[in-house]
mmCIF file of C-alpha atoms in Angstrom:
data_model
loop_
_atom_site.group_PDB
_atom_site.id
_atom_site.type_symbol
_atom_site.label_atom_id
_atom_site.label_comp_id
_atom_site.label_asym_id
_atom_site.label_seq_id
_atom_site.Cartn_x
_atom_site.Cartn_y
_atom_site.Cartn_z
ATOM 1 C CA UNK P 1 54.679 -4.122 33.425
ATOM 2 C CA UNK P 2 57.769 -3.048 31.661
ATOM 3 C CA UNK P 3 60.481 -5.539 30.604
ATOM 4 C CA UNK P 4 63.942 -5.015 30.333
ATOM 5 C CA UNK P 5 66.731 -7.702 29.488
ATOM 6 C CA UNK P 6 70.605 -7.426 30.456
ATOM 7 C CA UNK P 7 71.929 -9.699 27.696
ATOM 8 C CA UNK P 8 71.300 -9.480 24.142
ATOM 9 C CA UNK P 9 72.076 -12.755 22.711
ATOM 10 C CA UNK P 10 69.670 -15.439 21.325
ATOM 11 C CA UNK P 11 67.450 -16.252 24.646
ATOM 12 C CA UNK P 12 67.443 -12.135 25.856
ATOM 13 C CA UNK P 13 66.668 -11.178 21.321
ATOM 14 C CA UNK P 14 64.038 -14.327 21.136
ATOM 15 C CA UNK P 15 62.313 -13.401 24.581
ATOM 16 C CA UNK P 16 61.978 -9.802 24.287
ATOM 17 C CA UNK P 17 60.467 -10.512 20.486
ATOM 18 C CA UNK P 18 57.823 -13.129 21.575
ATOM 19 C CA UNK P 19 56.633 -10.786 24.631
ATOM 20 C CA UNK P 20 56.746 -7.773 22.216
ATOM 21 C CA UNK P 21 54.553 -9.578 19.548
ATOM 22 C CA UNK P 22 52.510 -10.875 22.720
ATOM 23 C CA UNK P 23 51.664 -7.294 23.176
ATOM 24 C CA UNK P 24 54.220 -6.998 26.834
ATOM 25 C CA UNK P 25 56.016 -3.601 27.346
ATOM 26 C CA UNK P 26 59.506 -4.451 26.550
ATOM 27 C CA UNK P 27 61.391 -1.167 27.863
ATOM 28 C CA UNK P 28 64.380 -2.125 25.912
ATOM 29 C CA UNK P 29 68.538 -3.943 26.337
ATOM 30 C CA UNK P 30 71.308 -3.301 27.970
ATOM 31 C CA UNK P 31 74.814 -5.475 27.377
ATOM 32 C CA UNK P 32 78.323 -5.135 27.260
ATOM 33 C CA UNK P 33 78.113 -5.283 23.543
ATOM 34 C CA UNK P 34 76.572 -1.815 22.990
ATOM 35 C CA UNK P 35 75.961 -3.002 19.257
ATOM 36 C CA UNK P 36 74.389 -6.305 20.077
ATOM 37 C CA UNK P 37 72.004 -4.221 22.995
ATOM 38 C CA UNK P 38 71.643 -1.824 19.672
ATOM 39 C CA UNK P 39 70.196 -4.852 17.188
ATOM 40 C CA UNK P 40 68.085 -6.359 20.305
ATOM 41 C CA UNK P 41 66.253 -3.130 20.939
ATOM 42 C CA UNK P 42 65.588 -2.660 17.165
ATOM 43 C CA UNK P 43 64.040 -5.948 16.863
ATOM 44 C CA UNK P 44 62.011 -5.790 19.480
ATOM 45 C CA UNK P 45 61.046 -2.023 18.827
ATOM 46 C CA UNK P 46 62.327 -1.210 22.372
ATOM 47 C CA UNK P 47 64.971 1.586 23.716
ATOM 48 C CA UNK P 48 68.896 0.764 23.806
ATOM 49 C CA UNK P 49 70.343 1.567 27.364
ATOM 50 C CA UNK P 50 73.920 2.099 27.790
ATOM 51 C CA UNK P 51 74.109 1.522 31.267
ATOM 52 C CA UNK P 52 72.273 -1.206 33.581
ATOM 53 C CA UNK P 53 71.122 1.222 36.335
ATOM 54 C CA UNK P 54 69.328 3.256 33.758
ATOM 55 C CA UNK P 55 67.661 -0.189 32.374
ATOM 56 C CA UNK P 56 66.720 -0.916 35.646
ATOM 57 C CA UNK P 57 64.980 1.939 36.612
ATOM 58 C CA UNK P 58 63.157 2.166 33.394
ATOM 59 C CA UNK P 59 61.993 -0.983 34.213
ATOM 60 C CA UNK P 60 59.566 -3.464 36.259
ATOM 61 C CA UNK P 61 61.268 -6.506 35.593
ATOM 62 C CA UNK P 62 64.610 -7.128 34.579
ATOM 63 C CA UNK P 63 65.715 -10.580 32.750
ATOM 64 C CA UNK P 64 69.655 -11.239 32.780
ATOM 65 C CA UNK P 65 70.213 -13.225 29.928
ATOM 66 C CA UNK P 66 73.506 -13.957 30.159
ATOM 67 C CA UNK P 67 75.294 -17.383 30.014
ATOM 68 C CA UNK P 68 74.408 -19.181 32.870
ATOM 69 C CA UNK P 69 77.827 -19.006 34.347
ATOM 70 C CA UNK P 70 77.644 -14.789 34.695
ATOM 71 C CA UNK P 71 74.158 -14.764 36.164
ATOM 72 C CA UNK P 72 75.060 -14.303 39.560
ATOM 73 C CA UNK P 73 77.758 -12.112 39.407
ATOM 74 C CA UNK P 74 75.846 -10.238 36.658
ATOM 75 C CA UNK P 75 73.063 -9.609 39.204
ATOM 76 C CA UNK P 76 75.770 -8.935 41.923
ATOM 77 C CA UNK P 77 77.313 -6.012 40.193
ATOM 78 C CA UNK P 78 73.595 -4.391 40.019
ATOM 79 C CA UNK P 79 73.428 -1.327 41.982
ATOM 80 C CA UNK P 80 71.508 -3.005 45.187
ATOM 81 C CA UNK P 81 69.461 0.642 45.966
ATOM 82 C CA UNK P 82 68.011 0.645 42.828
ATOM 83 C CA UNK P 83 66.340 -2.993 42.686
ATOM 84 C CA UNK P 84 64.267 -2.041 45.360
ATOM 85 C CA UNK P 85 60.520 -3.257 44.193
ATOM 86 C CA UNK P 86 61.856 -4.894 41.217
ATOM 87 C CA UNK P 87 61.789 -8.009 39.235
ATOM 88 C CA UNK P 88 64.684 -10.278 38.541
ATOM 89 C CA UNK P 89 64.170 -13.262 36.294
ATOM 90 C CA UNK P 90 66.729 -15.326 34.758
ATOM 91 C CA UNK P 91 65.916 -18.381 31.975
ATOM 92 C CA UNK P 92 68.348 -20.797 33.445
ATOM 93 C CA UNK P 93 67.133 -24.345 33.569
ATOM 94 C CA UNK P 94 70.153 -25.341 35.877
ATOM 95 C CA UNK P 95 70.156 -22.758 38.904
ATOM 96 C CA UNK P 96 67.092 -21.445 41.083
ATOM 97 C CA UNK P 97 66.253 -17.920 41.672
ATOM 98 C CA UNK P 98 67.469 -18.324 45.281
ATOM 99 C CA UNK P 99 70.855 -19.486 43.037
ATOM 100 C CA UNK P 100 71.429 -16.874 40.999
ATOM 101 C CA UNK P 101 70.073 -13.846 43.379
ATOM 102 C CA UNK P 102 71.298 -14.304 46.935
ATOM 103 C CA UNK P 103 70.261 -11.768 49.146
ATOM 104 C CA UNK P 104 67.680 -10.729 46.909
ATOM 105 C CA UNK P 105 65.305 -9.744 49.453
ATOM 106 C CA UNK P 106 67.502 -8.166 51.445
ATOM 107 C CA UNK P 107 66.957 -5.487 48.586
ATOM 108 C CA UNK P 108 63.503 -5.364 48.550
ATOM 109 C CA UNK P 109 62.922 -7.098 44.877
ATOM 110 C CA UNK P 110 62.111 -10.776 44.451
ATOM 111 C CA UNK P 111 63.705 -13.127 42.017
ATOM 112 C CA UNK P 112 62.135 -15.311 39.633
ATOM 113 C CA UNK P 113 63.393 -18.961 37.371
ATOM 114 C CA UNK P 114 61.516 -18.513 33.847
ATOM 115 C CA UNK P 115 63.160 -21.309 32.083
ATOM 116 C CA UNK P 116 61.194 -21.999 28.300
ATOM 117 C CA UNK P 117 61.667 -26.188 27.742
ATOM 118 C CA UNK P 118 62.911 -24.705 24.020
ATOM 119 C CA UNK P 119 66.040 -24.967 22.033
ATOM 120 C CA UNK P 120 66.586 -21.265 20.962
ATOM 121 C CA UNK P 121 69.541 -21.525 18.482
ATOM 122 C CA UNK P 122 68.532 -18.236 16.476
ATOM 123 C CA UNK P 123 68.310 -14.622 17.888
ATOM 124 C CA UNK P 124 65.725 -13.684 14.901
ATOM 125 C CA UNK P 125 64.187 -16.800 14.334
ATOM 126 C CA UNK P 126 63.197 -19.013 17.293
ATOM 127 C CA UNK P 127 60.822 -16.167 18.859
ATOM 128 C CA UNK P 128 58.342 -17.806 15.942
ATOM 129 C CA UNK P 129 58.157 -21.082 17.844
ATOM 130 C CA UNK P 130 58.116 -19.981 21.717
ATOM 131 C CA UNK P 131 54.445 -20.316 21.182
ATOM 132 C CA UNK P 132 54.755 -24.210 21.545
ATOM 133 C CA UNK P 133 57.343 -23.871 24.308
ATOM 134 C CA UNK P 134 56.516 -25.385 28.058
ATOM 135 C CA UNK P 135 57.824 -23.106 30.447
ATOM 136 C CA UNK P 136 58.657 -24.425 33.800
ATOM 137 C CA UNK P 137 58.863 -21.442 36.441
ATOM 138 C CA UNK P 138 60.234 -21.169 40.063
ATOM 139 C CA UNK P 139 61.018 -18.381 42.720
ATOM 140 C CA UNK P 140 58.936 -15.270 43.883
ATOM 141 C CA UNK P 141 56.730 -14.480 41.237
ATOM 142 C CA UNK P 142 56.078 -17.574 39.597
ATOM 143 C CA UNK P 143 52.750 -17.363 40.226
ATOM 144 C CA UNK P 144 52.696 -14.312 38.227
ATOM 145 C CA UNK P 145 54.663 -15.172 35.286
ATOM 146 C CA UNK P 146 52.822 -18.705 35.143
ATOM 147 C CA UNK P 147 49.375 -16.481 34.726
ATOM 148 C CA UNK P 148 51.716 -14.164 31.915
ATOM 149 C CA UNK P 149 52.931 -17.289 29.764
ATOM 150 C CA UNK P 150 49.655 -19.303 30.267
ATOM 151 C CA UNK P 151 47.677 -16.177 29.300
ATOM 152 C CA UNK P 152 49.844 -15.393 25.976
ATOM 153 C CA UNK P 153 48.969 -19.577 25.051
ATOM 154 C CA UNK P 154 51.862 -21.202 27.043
ATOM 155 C CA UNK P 155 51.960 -24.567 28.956
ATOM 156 C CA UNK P 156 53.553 -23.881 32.185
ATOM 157 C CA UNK P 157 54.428 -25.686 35.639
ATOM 158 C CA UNK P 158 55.615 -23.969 38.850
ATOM 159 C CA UNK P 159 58.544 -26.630 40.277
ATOM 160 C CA UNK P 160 60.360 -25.991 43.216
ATOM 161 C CA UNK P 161 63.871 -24.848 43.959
ATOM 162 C CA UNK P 162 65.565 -28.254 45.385
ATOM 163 C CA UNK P 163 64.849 -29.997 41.938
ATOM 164 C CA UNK P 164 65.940 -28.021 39.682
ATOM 165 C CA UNK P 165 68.712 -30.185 38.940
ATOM 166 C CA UNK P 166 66.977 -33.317 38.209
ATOM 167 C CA UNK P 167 64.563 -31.531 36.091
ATOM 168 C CA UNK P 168 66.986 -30.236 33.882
ATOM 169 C CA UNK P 169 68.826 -33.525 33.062
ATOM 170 C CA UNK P 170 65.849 -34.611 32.405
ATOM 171 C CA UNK P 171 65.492 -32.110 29.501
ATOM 172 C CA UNK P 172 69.156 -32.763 28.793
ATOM 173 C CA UNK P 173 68.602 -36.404 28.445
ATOM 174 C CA UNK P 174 65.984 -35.072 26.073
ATOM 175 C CA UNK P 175 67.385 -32.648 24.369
ATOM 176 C CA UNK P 176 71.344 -32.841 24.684
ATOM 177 C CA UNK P 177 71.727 -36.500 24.766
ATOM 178 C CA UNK P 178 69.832 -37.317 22.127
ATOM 179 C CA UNK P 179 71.879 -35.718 19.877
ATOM 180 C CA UNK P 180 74.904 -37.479 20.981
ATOM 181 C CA UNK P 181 72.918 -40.604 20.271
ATOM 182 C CA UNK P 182 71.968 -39.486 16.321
ATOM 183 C CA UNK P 183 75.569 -38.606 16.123
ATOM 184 C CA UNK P 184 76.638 -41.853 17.468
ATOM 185 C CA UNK P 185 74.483 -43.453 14.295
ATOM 186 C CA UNK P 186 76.017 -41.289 11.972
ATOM 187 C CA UNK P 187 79.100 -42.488 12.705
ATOM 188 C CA UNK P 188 78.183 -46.196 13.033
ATOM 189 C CA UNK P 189 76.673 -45.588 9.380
ATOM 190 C CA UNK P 190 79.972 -44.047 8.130
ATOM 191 C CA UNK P 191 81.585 -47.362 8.983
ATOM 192 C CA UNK P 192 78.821 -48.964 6.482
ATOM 193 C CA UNK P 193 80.193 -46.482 3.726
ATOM 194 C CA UNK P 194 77.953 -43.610 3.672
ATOM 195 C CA UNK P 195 78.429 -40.033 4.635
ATOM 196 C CA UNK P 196 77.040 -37.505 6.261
ATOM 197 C CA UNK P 197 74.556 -36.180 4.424
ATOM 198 C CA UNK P 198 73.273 -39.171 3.254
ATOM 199 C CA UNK P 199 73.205 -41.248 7.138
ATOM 200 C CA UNK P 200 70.965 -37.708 7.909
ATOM 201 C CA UNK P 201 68.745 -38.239 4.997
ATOM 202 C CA UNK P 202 68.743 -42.266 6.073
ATOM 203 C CA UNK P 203 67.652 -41.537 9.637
ATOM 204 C CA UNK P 204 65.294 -38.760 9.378
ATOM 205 C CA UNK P 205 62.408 -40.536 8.562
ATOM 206 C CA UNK P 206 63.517 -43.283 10.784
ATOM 207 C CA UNK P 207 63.686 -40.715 14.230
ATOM 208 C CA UNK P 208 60.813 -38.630 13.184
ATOM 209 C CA UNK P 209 58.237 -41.391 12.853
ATOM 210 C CA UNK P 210 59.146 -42.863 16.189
ATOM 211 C CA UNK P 211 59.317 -39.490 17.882
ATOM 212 C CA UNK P 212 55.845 -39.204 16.595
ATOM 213 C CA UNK P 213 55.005 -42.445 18.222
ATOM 214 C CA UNK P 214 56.644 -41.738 21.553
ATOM 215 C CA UNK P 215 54.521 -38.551 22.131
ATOM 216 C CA UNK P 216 51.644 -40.659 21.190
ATOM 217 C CA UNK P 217 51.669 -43.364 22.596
ATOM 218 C CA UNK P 218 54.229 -42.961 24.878
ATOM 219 C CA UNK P 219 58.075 -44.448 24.934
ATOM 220 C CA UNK P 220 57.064 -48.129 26.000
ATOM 221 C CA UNK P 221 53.912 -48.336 23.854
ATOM 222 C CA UNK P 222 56.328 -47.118 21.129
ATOM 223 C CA UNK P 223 59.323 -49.296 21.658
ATOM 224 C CA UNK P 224 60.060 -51.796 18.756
ATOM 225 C CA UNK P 225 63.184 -53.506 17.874
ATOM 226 C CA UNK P 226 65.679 -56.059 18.919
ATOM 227 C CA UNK P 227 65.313 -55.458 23.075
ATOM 228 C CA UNK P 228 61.728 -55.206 22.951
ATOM 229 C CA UNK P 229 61.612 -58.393 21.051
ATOM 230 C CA UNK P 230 64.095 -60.435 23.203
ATOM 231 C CA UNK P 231 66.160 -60.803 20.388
ATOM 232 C CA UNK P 232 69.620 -61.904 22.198
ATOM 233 C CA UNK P 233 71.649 -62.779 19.444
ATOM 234 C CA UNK P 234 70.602 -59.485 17.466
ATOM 235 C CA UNK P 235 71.833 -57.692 20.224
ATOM 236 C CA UNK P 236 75.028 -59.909 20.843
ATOM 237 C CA UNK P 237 75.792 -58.966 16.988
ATOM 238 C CA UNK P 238 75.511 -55.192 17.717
ATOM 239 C CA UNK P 239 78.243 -55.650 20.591
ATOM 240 C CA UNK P 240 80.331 -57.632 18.258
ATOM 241 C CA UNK P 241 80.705 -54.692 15.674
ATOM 242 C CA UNK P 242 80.881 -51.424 17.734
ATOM 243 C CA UNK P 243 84.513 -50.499 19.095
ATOM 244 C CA UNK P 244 85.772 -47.994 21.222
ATOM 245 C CA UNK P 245 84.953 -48.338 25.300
ATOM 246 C CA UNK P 246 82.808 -45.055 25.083
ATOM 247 C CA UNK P 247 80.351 -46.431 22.354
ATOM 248 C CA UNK P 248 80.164 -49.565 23.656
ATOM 249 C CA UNK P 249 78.821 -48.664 27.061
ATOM 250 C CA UNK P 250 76.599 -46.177 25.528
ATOM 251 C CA UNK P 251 75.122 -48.641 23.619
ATOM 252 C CA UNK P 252 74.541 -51.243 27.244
ATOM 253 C CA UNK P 253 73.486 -48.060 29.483
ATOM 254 C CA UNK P 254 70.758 -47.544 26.677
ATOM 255 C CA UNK P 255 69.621 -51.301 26.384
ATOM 256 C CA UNK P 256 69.665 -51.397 29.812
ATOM 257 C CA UNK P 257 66.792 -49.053 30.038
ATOM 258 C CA UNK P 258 64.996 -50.558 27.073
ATOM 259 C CA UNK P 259 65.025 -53.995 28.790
ATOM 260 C CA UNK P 260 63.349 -52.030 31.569
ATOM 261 C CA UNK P 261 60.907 -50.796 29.502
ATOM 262 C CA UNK P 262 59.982 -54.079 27.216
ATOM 263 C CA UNK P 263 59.930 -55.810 30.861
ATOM 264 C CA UNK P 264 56.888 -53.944 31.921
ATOM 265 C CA UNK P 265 55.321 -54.198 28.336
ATOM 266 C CA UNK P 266 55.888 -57.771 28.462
ATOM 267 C CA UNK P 267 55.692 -59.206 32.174
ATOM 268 C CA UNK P 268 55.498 -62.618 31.041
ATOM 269 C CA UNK P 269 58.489 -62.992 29.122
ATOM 270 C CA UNK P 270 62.194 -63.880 30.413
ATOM 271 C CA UNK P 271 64.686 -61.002 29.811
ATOM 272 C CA UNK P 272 67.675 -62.715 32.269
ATOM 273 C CA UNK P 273 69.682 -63.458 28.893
ATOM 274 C CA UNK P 274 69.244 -60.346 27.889
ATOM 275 C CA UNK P 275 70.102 -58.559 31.252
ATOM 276 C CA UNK P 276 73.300 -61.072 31.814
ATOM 277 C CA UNK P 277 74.311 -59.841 27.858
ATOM 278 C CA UNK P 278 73.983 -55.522 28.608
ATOM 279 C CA UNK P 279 75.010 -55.364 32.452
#
């Protein structure tokens, strides 16, 4: 099968690399940026197109990698005679193949979700850890690319269409969020006089050990601290020192769950102060 990507930024220059160095056919990149379509190809040891017809019929399978927001009308512009026995695969997490190709079958080619559970933030470096992504895969042909990725050392899952919503803030709420949460500490810690660089260097060891623990373990096995102990007036001093509405109902929507949590670790214990404190 030959591979070609419309979209050369970090997920279509990452992609292309791992599948090259997994031994795929990657027939080479076509984007509006002729010069970023020009560094994708070279990295990936594949051919530059300058137009997306002549990608696509150089190709098998097509991946537009473009920001989530252009998919569609990326795949809408596509000359619809020539896509004819073709695959089109995006990497959204958001949108479903039915999504971002309607009337693909109208066409005769069958869309497919290939979304990598990954934070790519480098086109030349993060092909090195795709390896140890999960890819989650949905539309025509997952079956196929399910058998590619497992078969090249991937975990993968075929999910259906009318989730993918819920399944990607769930790897928002994993991903995304949590970062809004670290930064949240940084900022609590700046109040306490330090800076940046030295909260990081103050919570590093602190997130990585219990991120360690919560794959495991598991998130309620690992949970330790003032919630899980029923420590009320720990938690009543916490309210008392962060300002700003924002904060302070992150803070309750967050010990909210973890009252959840230490409930079913601890069925025997009484957690109504605590839930009358956070609601």
């Amino acid at each position: 099968m030959k591979i070609g990507f419309i979209g050369a930024g970090k997920v279509g220059f990452s992609l292309g690399k791992y599948l090259a160095v997994k031994g795929m056919d990657i027939s080479g990149y076509y984007s509006r940026s002729e010069m970023s379509a020009h560094e994708a190809a070279e990295f990936t040891g594949s051919e530059l197109f300058l137009s997306p017809e002549r990608l696509i019929i150089n190709s098998d399978a097509v991946f537009i990698t473009v920001p989530d927001g252009e998919i569609k009308n990326t795949y809408l512009s596509l000359p619809k005679e020539l896509l004819c026995g073709k695959q089109l695969c995006h990497c959204s997490g958001a949108m479903s193949a039915e999504e971002a190709f309607p009337g693909i079958a109208e066409c005769g080619a069958k869309g497919t979700s290939v979304h990598p559970l990954f934070p790519v933030s480098s086109r030349t470096e993060s092909y090195k850890e795709l390896g140890n992504a999960f890819f989650c895969i949905e539309g025509d042909c997952a079956d196929e690319w399910s058998s590619i990725f497992s078969s090249v050392g991937n975990h993968t899952r075929i999910i259906s269409s009318g989730i993918k919503s819920r399944y990607h803030a769930a790897c928002s709420v994993a991903s995304n969020l949590v970062c809004g949460l670290i930064e949240e500490s940084i900022g609590l810690l700046e109040q306490c006089g330090f800076n940046e660089k030295e909260a990081l260097t103050a919570l590093e060891p602190l997130v990585i050990s219990n991120i360690r623990r919560i794959f495991a373990v598991g998130p309620t096995a690992a949970l330790t601290g003032p919630v899980e102990r029923n420590d009320v007036s720990t938690v009543k001093k916490h309210l008392s020192c962060i300002s700003g509405d924002i904060d302070v109902n992150v803070y309750r929507s967050v010990t909210k769950k973890l009252a959840e949590m230490a409930l079913r670790r601890h069925p025997e214990a009484d957690y109504t102060e605590m839930n009358e404190l956070i609601r």
